[in-house]
Amino acid sequence: MNTTSKKLSVLEKVGYGLGDFAANLIFQTLLTFLAFFYTDVYKIPAGTASVIIFTGGFIGAFFNIIMGVIADRTKTRWGKFRPWILWTCLPFGIAAVLSFLTPDFGMSGKIIYALLTYFFLVLIYSANNLPYVALSGVLTGDMKERNSLSSYRFVAVMIAQFIIQSLLLPFVLILGNGDKAVGFKNTMLLFAVVGVVCLLITFLTTKERIIPAKNQESSVKQDFMDLSKNGPWLVMLLVTVLVFITLSLKGGMYVFYFKYYLDPEAQILFLNDIGFTSFIERLNHSLITMGFVDFQWPMDAPTSAFSLFNAGGILFMIFGIMFSKPLADSFGKRNVYITFIFLSALSLLAFNFYSRSAVAMVFLTQLLHGFIYGITIPLLWAMIADVADYSEWKNNRRATATVFSAMIFGLKIGISIGSALGAAFLSKYGYVAEEVNQVPAAVEGIKLSVSIYPGFIFIISAVLLCFYVIDKKMEIQIETDLEERRM
């Protein structure tokens, strides 16, 4: 009996989503706090830490390509991709904990330890996450079900992101009783245990249903030749690179935007007006009463405003994700993505026109941007799964993991470029670290880096997607034709 277009149960969708929740507890920590951990906790020089992180990102990107080839050629009774989730979940948890330990080896020893543990982590992460991502392309051939699956998955991602960006530092301080080194170790141990359990649930609750034809040849050369002739794949690769350049660039520059562009007095007034300051005062009093005397939420306005800004954006992204499936089902993924990535660009451009005292407008725009961009989040990966179907439809050959590995390669390259651009812009505009009064050019450069530059990159992404030929009509045709072939 053919089951490739099987409707997925809520249990399977939730089980699949938990895999990304597990991965993002670690991934979001690396994106947001690894540099802080290396420099401020483990006391590695900032320049050396940046080299470790940048090099590790490129190694992980290239290993994804290798992992895609390996995963597509894996044959077990559990399928091609699910077994990798099982085999790597425990090593992934161990690698995450090791990467946030602080053994006292002297400076040379610390650098070597950080280098080895981070490289080990990115390799294990690739071996776990690439098969996980590719799994979404073989759970069902029903494209509406893929839209729904992506929505479940990215709600889990946003929850993990919210935990990391809003709560990780409090966890570190509480679990370490004020000692950040102990706190990071205990927090990552907690995340590792939760992550391993979630990945096991993903393995146990999912089933691969789309199996390549038995007579399909397994030529690596042919796989990449197919990709080179796959127009939608090329479009999605470029879009993936551009999207993650944007996310990395603006994400890394927001902290400077709050610290050096927005007026601190205006931020204080805004936090007082919405009741956030009094809430924090009550929270700190409660923590002291409970015995957590070493923990105090930072009372400087830019830090509090920045945390609240991130939290609000993430919550509205989750809200936006809920609208992704019905919109995609009605109008097609491509059309919805083009529309809302363009609207996201407009919301980013708006930051350029706000005065330094327009804190309320900055927050309202962030909430709007979070909602609009949230609609696009599940669609990117659902469209990449459609590209794997398109390749099979055109070439009678399926290489799901190879398609996804190239996209994750683009993701990691985009993150590396975006991070480097942020540092380059700071240097270009004359930024001086910890200087209270930055030169006007530096302040202007910071504003441009969270508005004009990322906004125009998103617009380029929208234009590129006009050349993505898999519209709603073609989605239906591909799904119908492949269903007939697989019967």
Short mmCIF file of C-alpha atoms in Angstrom, two decimals:
data_model
loop_
_atom_site.label_atom_id
_atom_site.label_comp_id
_atom_site.label_asym_id
_atom_site.label_seq_id
_atom_site.Cartn_x
_atom_site.Cartn_y
_atom_site.Cartn_z
CA MET A 1 0.00 0.00 0.00
CA ASN A 2 1.34 3.43 -0.93
CA THR A 3 1.79 5.75 2.05
CA THR A 4 4.00 8.48 0.64
CA SER A 5 1.23 11.08 0.89
CA LYS A 6 0.11 9.94 4.33
CA LYS A 7 -1.37 12.59 6.60
CA LEU A 8 0.98 12.99 9.54
CA SER A 9 -0.37 12.66 13.06
CA VAL A 10 0.01 15.45 15.58
CA LEU A 11 2.28 13.10 17.57
CA GLU A 12 4.64 12.69 14.63
CA LYS A 13 4.69 16.43 13.91
CA VAL A 14 5.39 17.28 17.55
CA GLY A 15 7.98 14.50 17.74
CA TYR A 16 9.73 15.84 14.66
CA GLY A 17 9.62 19.40 16.01
CA LEU A 18 11.30 18.33 19.25
CA GLY A 19 14.40 17.46 17.23
CA ASP A 20 14.82 21.09 16.20
CA PHE A 21 14.05 22.23 19.74
CA ALA A 22 16.97 20.07 20.92
CA ALA A 23 19.31 21.28 18.19
CA ASN A 24 18.48 24.95 18.77
CA LEU A 25 19.12 24.84 22.50
CA ILE A 26 22.73 24.33 21.42
CA PHE A 27 22.78 26.16 18.08
CA GLN A 28 21.22 29.38 19.43
CA THR A 29 23.63 29.29 22.39
CA LEU A 30 26.55 29.10 19.96
CA LEU A 31 25.21 31.98 17.85
CA THR A 32 24.41 34.25 20.77
CA PHE A 33 26.85 33.44 23.57
CA LEU A 34 29.88 31.45 22.37
CA ALA A 35 31.99 34.57 21.79
CA PHE A 36 30.94 35.93 25.19
CA PHE A 37 31.78 32.59 26.83
CA TYR A 38 35.23 32.40 25.21
CA THR A 39 36.21 36.01 25.98
CA ASP A 40 34.47 36.86 29.26
CA VAL A 41 34.25 33.46 30.95
CA TYR A 42 37.13 31.35 29.60
CA LYS A 43 39.30 34.46 29.09
CA ILE A 44 40.51 33.67 25.57
CA PRO A 45 41.63 36.77 23.57
CA ALA A 46 38.81 38.11 21.40
CA GLY A 47 40.82 37.89 18.18
CA THR A 48 41.69 34.26 18.82
CA ALA A 49 38.09 33.45 19.75
CA SER A 50 36.81 34.99 16.51
CA VAL A 51 39.24 32.85 14.47
CA ILE A 52 38.07 29.69 16.25
CA ILE A 53 34.39 30.52 15.65
CA PHE A 54 34.85 31.63 12.03
CA THR A 55 37.00 28.62 11.10
CA GLY A 56 34.67 26.22 12.86
CA GLY A 57 31.72 27.63 10.93
CA PHE A 58 33.41 27.01 7.58
CA ILE A 59 34.49 23.50 8.58
CA GLY A 60 30.92 22.70 9.60
CA ALA A 61 29.62 24.13 6.32
CA PHE A 62 31.87 21.96 4.15
CA PHE A 63 31.27 18.86 6.29
CA ASN A 64 27.55 19.24 5.61
CA ILE A 65 28.20 18.48 1.94
CA ILE A 66 30.08 15.31 2.89
CA MET A 67 27.36 14.38 5.37
CA GLY A 68 24.71 14.79 2.67
CA VAL A 69 26.48 12.31 0.43
CA ILE A 70 26.88 9.85 3.31
CA ALA A 71 23.27 10.15 4.50
CA ASP A 72 21.83 9.63 1.01
CA ARG A 73 23.77 6.35 0.83
CA THR A 74 22.88 5.10 4.31
CA LYS A 75 20.71 1.96 4.28
CA THR A 76 19.22 0.57 7.49
CA ARG A 77 15.93 -0.94 8.59
CA TRP A 78 15.11 2.48 10.08
CA GLY A 79 15.71 4.34 6.82
CA LYS A 80 18.44 6.71 5.66
CA PHE A 81 18.11 9.65 8.03
CA ARG A 82 16.44 8.52 11.27
CA PRO A 83 19.36 6.31 12.35
CA TRP A 84 21.73 9.29 12.33
CA ILE A 85 19.48 11.04 14.84
CA LEU A 86 19.78 7.98 17.09
CA TRP A 87 23.51 7.45 16.60
CA THR A 88 24.53 11.08 17.19
CA CYS A 89 22.17 12.25 19.96
CA LEU A 90 24.41 11.20 22.86
CA PRO A 91 27.71 12.38 21.25
CA PHE A 92 25.95 15.67 20.46
CA GLY A 93 25.02 16.17 24.11
CA ILE A 94 28.55 15.26 25.27
CA ALA A 95 30.14 17.62 22.73
CA ALA A 96 27.88 20.49 23.85
CA VAL A 97 28.89 20.07 27.50
CA LEU A 98 32.61 19.73 26.67
CA SER A 99 32.51 22.94 24.62
CA PHE A 100 31.37 24.95 27.66
CA LEU A 101 33.76 23.58 30.28
CA THR A 102 36.61 25.77 31.55
CA PRO A 103 39.62 23.56 32.41
CA ASP A 104 42.63 25.57 33.57
CA PHE A 105 45.26 24.61 31.00
CA GLY A 106 47.09 27.92 30.65
CA MET A 107 46.44 30.18 27.66
CA SER A 108 47.87 27.86 24.97
CA GLY A 109 46.06 24.90 26.46
CA LYS A 110 42.80 26.83 26.64
CA ILE A 111 43.03 27.78 22.98
CA ILE A 112 43.75 24.19 21.93
CA TYR A 113 40.93 22.88 24.14
CA ALA A 114 38.44 25.42 22.76
CA LEU A 115 39.54 24.68 19.20
CA LEU A 116 39.21 20.91 19.52
CA THR A 117 35.92 20.89 21.42
CA TYR A 118 34.27 23.44 19.12
CA PHE A 119 35.38 21.60 15.97
CA PHE A 120 34.13 18.34 17.49
CA LEU A 121 30.80 20.00 18.28
CA VAL A 122 30.27 21.44 14.78
CA LEU A 123 31.09 18.09 13.16
CA ILE A 124 28.70 16.17 15.43
CA TYR A 125 26.09 18.89 14.95
CA SER A 126 26.33 18.45 11.16
CA ALA A 127 26.11 14.66 11.45
CA ASN A 128 22.96 15.07 13.54
CA ASN A 129 21.23 18.07 11.99
CA LEU A 130 21.69 17.43 8.27
CA PRO A 131 19.89 14.04 8.40
CA TYR A 132 17.28 15.61 10.69
CA VAL A 133 16.54 18.38 8.20
CA ALA A 134 16.52 15.95 5.26
CA LEU A 135 14.05 13.75 7.16
CA SER A 136 11.33 16.35 6.56
CA GLY A 137 11.54 15.59 2.84
CA VAL A 138 10.77 11.86 3.23
CA LEU A 139 8.12 11.74 5.97
CA THR A 140 5.37 12.48 3.46
CA GLY A 141 4.92 13.46 -0.17
CA ASP A 142 1.91 15.63 0.67
CA MET A 143 3.08 19.23 0.27
CA LYS A 144 0.31 20.63 2.51
CA GLU A 145 1.45 18.25 5.23
CA ARG A 146 5.00 19.52 4.76
CA ASN A 147 3.75 23.07 5.31
CA SER A 148 2.11 21.92 8.54
CA LEU A 149 5.21 19.96 9.59
CA SER A 150 7.40 23.02 9.05
CA SER A 151 5.05 25.11 11.19
CA TYR A 152 5.34 22.66 14.10
CA ARG A 153 9.09 22.52 13.67
CA PHE A 154 9.63 26.25 13.71
CA VAL A 155 7.36 26.90 16.66
CA ALA A 156 9.79 24.58 18.49
CA VAL A 157 12.72 26.58 17.08
CA MET A 158 11.23 29.87 18.29
CA ILE A 159 10.61 28.46 21.77
CA ALA A 160 14.25 27.37 21.98
CA GLN A 161 15.37 30.77 20.68
CA PHE A 162 13.23 32.54 23.27
CA ILE A 163 14.74 30.42 26.07
CA ILE A 164 18.28 31.18 24.94
CA GLN A 165 17.97 34.89 24.20
CA SER A 166 15.80 35.74 27.20
CA LEU A 167 16.62 33.19 29.90
CA LEU A 168 20.06 31.66 29.35
CA LEU A 169 22.03 34.22 31.34
CA PRO A 170 19.64 34.02 34.30
CA PHE A 171 19.99 30.21 34.15
CA VAL A 172 23.77 30.57 34.12
CA LEU A 173 23.80 32.88 37.13
CA ILE A 174 21.26 30.88 39.13
CA LEU A 175 22.69 27.40 38.39
CA GLY A 176 26.20 28.67 39.05
CA ASN A 177 25.25 30.71 42.13
CA GLY A 178 26.87 33.73 40.52
CA ASP A 179 29.86 31.82 39.05
CA LYS A 180 29.46 32.04 35.26
CA ALA A 181 31.90 29.18 34.55
CA VAL A 182 30.00 26.78 36.81
CA GLY A 183 26.71 28.17 35.55
CA PHE A 184 27.52 27.55 31.89
CA LYS A 185 28.62 23.99 32.69
CA ASN A 186 25.44 23.20 34.62
CA THR A 187 23.17 24.94 32.12
CA MET A 188 24.68 23.10 29.16
CA LEU A 189 24.43 19.82 31.07
CA LEU A 190 20.72 20.52 31.56
CA PHE A 191 20.29 21.42 27.88
CA ALA A 192 22.23 18.30 26.82
CA VAL A 193 19.99 15.97 28.85
CA VAL A 194 16.83 17.63 27.52
CA GLY A 195 18.25 17.55 23.99
CA VAL A 196 19.14 13.85 24.05
CA VAL A 197 15.64 12.96 25.30
CA CYS A 198 14.00 15.12 22.61
CA LEU A 199 16.12 13.58 19.83
CA LEU A 200 15.22 10.08 21.01
CA ILE A 201 11.55 11.06 20.85
CA THR A 202 12.09 12.32 17.30
CA PHE A 203 13.63 8.98 16.31
CA LEU A 204 10.84 6.95 17.93
CA THR A 205 7.86 8.97 16.61
CA THR A 206 8.82 9.47 12.95
CA LYS A 207 8.84 7.17 9.92
CA GLU A 208 10.49 7.53 6.52
CA ARG A 209 7.92 6.88 3.79
CA ILE A 210 9.52 8.18 0.59
CA ILE A 211 12.11 5.64 -0.52
CA PRO A 212 14.25 6.10 -3.66
CA ALA A 213 13.66 3.55 -6.42
CA LYS A 214 15.65 0.37 -5.88
CA ASN A 215 17.27 0.67 -9.29
CA GLN A 216 18.44 4.23 -8.65
CA GLU A 217 22.16 4.58 -9.14
CA SER A 218 24.15 6.14 -6.30
CA SER A 219 26.68 8.29 -8.13
CA VAL A 220 27.97 11.30 -6.21
CA LYS A 221 28.96 12.90 -9.49
CA GLN A 222 25.46 12.43 -10.88
CA ASP A 223 23.91 13.90 -7.73
CA PHE A 224 25.87 17.12 -8.13
CA MET A 225 25.30 17.20 -11.89
CA ASP A 226 21.57 17.02 -11.18
CA LEU A 227 21.93 19.93 -8.75
CA SER A 228 23.85 22.04 -11.25
CA LYS A 229 20.91 21.74 -13.68
CA ASN A 230 18.27 22.36 -10.99
CA GLY A 231 17.21 25.99 -11.33
CA PRO A 232 14.99 26.10 -8.23
CA TRP A 233 17.85 24.64 -6.17
CA LEU A 234 20.21 27.39 -7.30
CA VAL A 235 17.65 30.07 -6.46
CA MET A 236 17.03 28.60 -3.01
CA LEU A 237 20.78 28.30 -2.33
CA LEU A 238 21.31 32.00 -3.08
CA VAL A 239 18.22 32.98 -1.08
CA THR A 240 19.40 30.91 1.89
CA VAL A 241 22.81 32.62 1.86
CA LEU A 242 21.22 36.08 1.65
CA VAL A 243 18.61 35.42 4.35
CA PHE A 244 21.20 34.23 6.85
CA ILE A 245 23.59 37.07 6.01
CA THR A 246 20.71 39.37 6.94
CA LEU A 247 19.77 37.54 10.14
CA SER A 248 23.37 37.34 11.31
CA LEU A 249 24.18 40.96 10.44
CA LYS A 250 21.19 42.62 12.07
CA GLY A 251 21.08 40.15 14.96
CA GLY A 252 24.67 40.94 15.88
CA MET A 253 24.23 44.71 15.54
CA TYR A 254 21.07 45.22 17.61
CA VAL A 255 23.02 45.27 20.87
CA PHE A 256 25.07 48.21 19.54
CA TYR A 257 21.89 49.90 18.29
CA PHE A 258 20.46 49.91 21.81
CA LYS A 259 23.72 50.83 23.49
CA TYR A 260 24.90 53.59 21.19
CA TYR A 261 22.02 54.81 18.98
CA LEU A 262 18.81 54.84 21.03
CA ASP A 263 18.76 57.48 23.76
CA PRO A 264 19.23 55.83 27.21
CA GLU A 265 16.87 58.30 28.90
CA ALA A 266 14.18 57.54 26.35
CA GLN A 267 14.69 53.83 26.95
CA ILE A 268 14.31 54.33 30.72
CA LEU A 269 11.10 56.29 30.21
CA PHE A 270 9.70 53.60 27.89
CA LEU A 271 10.53 50.76 30.31
CA ASN A 272 8.93 52.72 33.16
CA ASP A 273 5.81 53.48 31.13
CA ILE A 274 5.15 49.83 30.23
CA GLY A 275 5.80 48.63 33.80
CA PHE A 276 8.92 46.64 32.96
CA THR A 277 11.15 48.42 35.50
CA SER A 278 8.80 47.77 38.41
CA PHE A 279 8.44 44.14 37.29
CA ILE A 280 12.23 43.67 37.35
CA GLU A 281 12.47 45.28 40.77
CA ARG A 282 9.89 42.83 42.12
CA LEU A 283 11.67 39.94 40.41
CA ASN A 284 15.02 40.87 41.93
CA HIS A 285 13.45 41.27 45.37
CA SER A 286 11.86 37.81 45.07
CA LEU A 287 15.16 36.22 44.02
CA ILE A 288 16.99 37.82 46.94
CA THR A 289 14.28 36.59 49.30
CA MET A 290 14.72 33.07 47.88
CA GLY A 291 18.45 33.21 48.57
CA PHE A 292 19.76 34.03 45.08
CA VAL A 293 21.63 37.04 46.40
CA ASP A 294 24.27 36.86 43.65
CA PHE A 295 21.72 37.28 40.87
CA GLN A 296 20.41 40.69 39.90
CA TRP A 297 18.79 41.43 36.59
CA PRO A 298 20.94 44.15 34.95
CA MET A 299 19.33 47.49 35.66
CA ASP A 300 20.93 49.50 32.84
CA ALA A 301 18.24 50.46 30.35
CA PRO A 302 19.92 49.32 27.08
CA THR A 303 20.42 45.76 28.39
CA SER A 304 16.84 45.46 29.64
CA ALA A 305 15.39 47.07 26.52
CA PHE A 306 17.49 44.84 24.26
CA SER A 307 16.31 41.67 26.08
CA LEU A 308 12.67 42.78 25.89
CA PHE A 309 13.10 43.72 22.22
CA ASN A 310 14.36 40.21 21.40
CA ALA A 311 11.68 38.49 23.45
CA GLY A 312 8.86 40.46 21.82
CA GLY A 313 10.16 39.77 18.33
CA ILE A 314 10.40 36.04 18.99
CA LEU A 315 6.89 35.82 20.45
CA PHE A 316 5.43 37.55 17.41
CA MET A 317 7.46 35.29 15.10
CA ILE A 318 5.75 32.31 16.74
CA PHE A 319 2.41 34.04 16.13
CA GLY A 320 3.35 34.60 12.47
CA ILE A 321 4.36 30.97 11.99
CA MET A 322 0.79 29.94 12.79
CA PHE A 323 -0.41 31.77 9.65
CA SER A 324 2.22 30.22 7.39
CA LYS A 325 0.45 26.96 6.51
CA PRO A 326 -3.01 28.33 5.64
CA LEU A 327 -1.49 31.08 3.51
CA ALA A 328 0.84 28.65 1.71
CA ASP A 329 -1.98 26.17 1.14
CA SER A 330 -4.10 28.89 -0.45
CA PHE A 331 -1.55 30.85 -2.48
CA GLY A 332 1.52 28.62 -2.79
CA LYS A 333 4.79 28.84 -0.88
CA ARG A 334 6.63 30.92 -3.46
CA ASN A 335 4.06 33.71 -3.66
CA VAL A 336 3.65 33.92 0.11
CA TYR A 337 7.42 33.95 0.66
CA ILE A 338 8.02 36.71 -1.90
CA THR A 339 5.27 38.87 -0.41
CA PHE A 340 6.29 38.55 3.21
CA ILE A 341 10.07 38.68 2.78
CA PHE A 342 9.49 41.96 0.90
CA LEU A 343 7.26 43.27 3.71
CA SER A 344 9.93 42.17 6.19
CA ALA A 345 12.43 44.26 4.25
CA LEU A 346 10.19 47.32 4.50
CA SER A 347 9.87 46.90 8.26
CA LEU A 348 13.67 46.74 8.56
CA LEU A 349 14.11 49.84 6.40
CA ALA A 350 11.79 51.70 8.79
CA PHE A 351 14.43 51.56 11.56
CA ASN A 352 16.53 53.99 9.53
CA PHE A 353 13.93 56.77 9.88
CA TYR A 354 13.36 56.70 13.65
CA SER A 355 14.91 59.33 15.89
CA ARG A 356 17.02 58.29 18.86
CA SER A 357 14.09 58.91 21.20
CA ALA A 358 11.48 56.94 19.20
CA VAL A 359 11.82 53.84 21.40
CA ALA A 360 8.13 52.93 21.28
CA MET A 361 8.15 52.96 17.46
CA VAL A 362 11.27 50.78 17.45
CA PHE A 363 9.49 48.20 19.60
CA LEU A 364 6.27 48.32 17.58
CA THR A 365 8.24 47.85 14.36
CA GLN A 366 10.11 44.90 15.86
CA LEU A 367 6.80 43.24 16.77
CA LEU A 368 5.49 43.85 13.26
CA HIS A 369 8.70 42.55 11.71
CA GLY A 370 8.62 39.47 13.95
CA PHE A 371 5.07 38.62 12.84
CA ILE A 372 5.74 39.20 9.13
CA TYR A 373 9.06 37.37 9.08
CA GLY A 374 7.61 34.52 11.14
CA ILE A 375 5.28 33.66 8.24
CA THR A 376 8.33 33.02 6.02
CA ILE A 377 10.30 30.86 8.46
CA PRO A 378 8.65 27.46 7.83
CA LEU A 379 8.34 28.13 4.10
CA LEU A 380 12.09 28.26 3.42
CA TRP A 381 12.65 24.67 4.50
CA ALA A 382 9.39 23.38 3.04
CA MET A 383 10.44 24.88 -0.32
CA ILE A 384 13.81 23.14 -0.09
CA ALA A 385 11.98 19.82 0.43
CA ASP A 386 9.97 20.70 -2.70
CA VAL A 387 13.25 21.24 -4.56
CA ALA A 388 14.20 17.63 -3.72
CA ASP A 389 10.86 16.53 -5.18
CA TYR A 390 11.48 18.69 -8.25
CA SER A 391 14.85 17.00 -8.76
CA GLU A 392 13.26 13.56 -8.55
CA TRP A 393 10.44 14.68 -10.87
CA LYS A 394 12.86 15.97 -13.52
CA ASN A 395 15.65 13.38 -13.23
CA ASN A 396 13.94 10.26 -11.83
CA ARG A 397 16.55 10.26 -9.09
CA ARG A 398 16.19 11.38 -5.47
CA ALA A 399 19.04 12.80 -3.38
CA THR A 400 17.23 14.46 -0.48
CA ALA A 401 20.18 14.85 1.88
CA THR A 402 22.45 16.21 -0.85
CA VAL A 403 19.89 18.92 -1.64
CA PHE A 404 19.53 19.84 2.04
CA SER A 405 23.27 19.68 2.71
CA ALA A 406 23.87 22.31 0.06
CA MET A 407 21.26 24.55 1.68
CA ILE A 408 22.75 24.15 5.15
CA PHE A 409 26.13 24.91 3.59
CA GLY A 410 24.56 28.15 2.34
CA LEU A 411 23.11 28.82 5.80
CA LYS A 412 26.47 28.51 7.51
CA ILE A 413 28.26 30.53 4.85
CA GLY A 414 25.60 33.23 5.23
CA ILE A 415 26.03 33.32 9.02
CA SER A 416 29.82 33.56 8.68
CA ILE A 417 29.60 36.37 6.09
CA GLY A 418 26.96 38.26 8.09
CA SER A 419 29.04 38.13 11.26
CA ALA A 420 32.13 39.28 9.38
CA LEU A 421 30.18 42.13 7.74
CA GLY A 422 29.04 43.39 11.14
CA ALA A 423 32.63 43.62 12.36
CA ALA A 424 33.73 45.17 9.06
CA PHE A 425 31.04 47.88 9.25
CA LEU A 426 32.02 48.74 12.82
CA SER A 427 35.62 49.14 11.71
CA LYS A 428 34.71 51.09 8.55
CA TYR A 429 32.62 53.65 10.43
CA GLY A 430 35.16 54.24 13.20
CA TYR A 431 33.62 52.36 16.13
CA VAL A 432 35.76 52.25 19.29
CA ALA A 433 34.94 49.45 21.74
CA GLU A 434 33.43 50.60 25.06
CA GLU A 435 33.69 54.27 24.06
CA VAL A 436 30.68 55.99 25.60
CA ASN A 437 30.54 58.78 23.03
CA GLN A 438 31.01 57.20 19.62
CA VAL A 439 31.79 59.40 16.62
CA PRO A 440 28.67 60.30 14.60
CA ALA A 441 29.81 58.12 11.69
CA ALA A 442 29.96 55.05 13.93
CA VAL A 443 26.45 55.69 15.28
CA GLU A 444 25.15 56.16 11.75
CA GLY A 445 26.90 52.96 10.62
CA ILE A 446 25.25 51.02 13.43
CA LYS A 447 21.83 52.33 12.39
CA LEU A 448 22.45 51.43 8.74
CA SER A 449 23.52 47.92 9.75
CA VAL A 450 20.14 47.14 11.35
CA SER A 451 18.04 48.88 8.69
CA ILE A 452 19.21 49.79 5.18
CA TYR A 453 21.78 47.04 4.63
CA PRO A 454 19.70 44.06 5.84
CA GLY A 455 16.55 45.54 4.30
CA PHE A 456 18.07 45.71 0.82
CA ILE A 457 19.46 42.18 1.14
CA PHE A 458 15.93 40.93 1.90
CA ILE A 459 14.65 42.82 -1.18
CA ILE A 460 17.27 41.08 -3.34
CA SER A 461 16.03 37.76 -1.91
CA ALA A 462 12.46 38.62 -2.93
CA VAL A 463 13.61 39.46 -6.48
CA LEU A 464 15.55 36.20 -6.76
CA LEU A 465 12.48 34.22 -5.75
CA CYS A 466 10.67 35.54 -8.82
CA PHE A 467 12.89 33.11 -10.75
CA TYR A 468 11.80 30.16 -8.56
CA VAL A 469 9.51 28.25 -10.93
CA ILE A 470 7.77 25.98 -8.41
CA ASP A 471 4.52 27.88 -7.98
CA LYS A 472 1.22 26.55 -6.61
CA LYS A 473 0.26 24.95 -9.95
CA MET A 474 3.59 23.17 -10.32
CA GLU A 475 3.50 21.99 -6.67
CA ILE A 476 0.27 20.15 -7.42
CA GLN A 477 1.63 18.71 -10.68
CA ILE A 478 4.84 17.45 -9.06
CA GLU A 479 2.98 15.91 -6.14
CA THR A 480 0.49 14.15 -8.45
CA ASP A 481 3.13 12.84 -10.88
CA LEU A 482 5.43 11.53 -8.15
CA GLU A 483 2.49 9.91 -6.38
CA GLU A 484 1.66 7.98 -9.55
CA ARG A 485 5.29 6.87 -10.02
CA ARG A 486 5.58 5.61 -6.46
CA MET A 487 2.39 3.51 -6.55
#
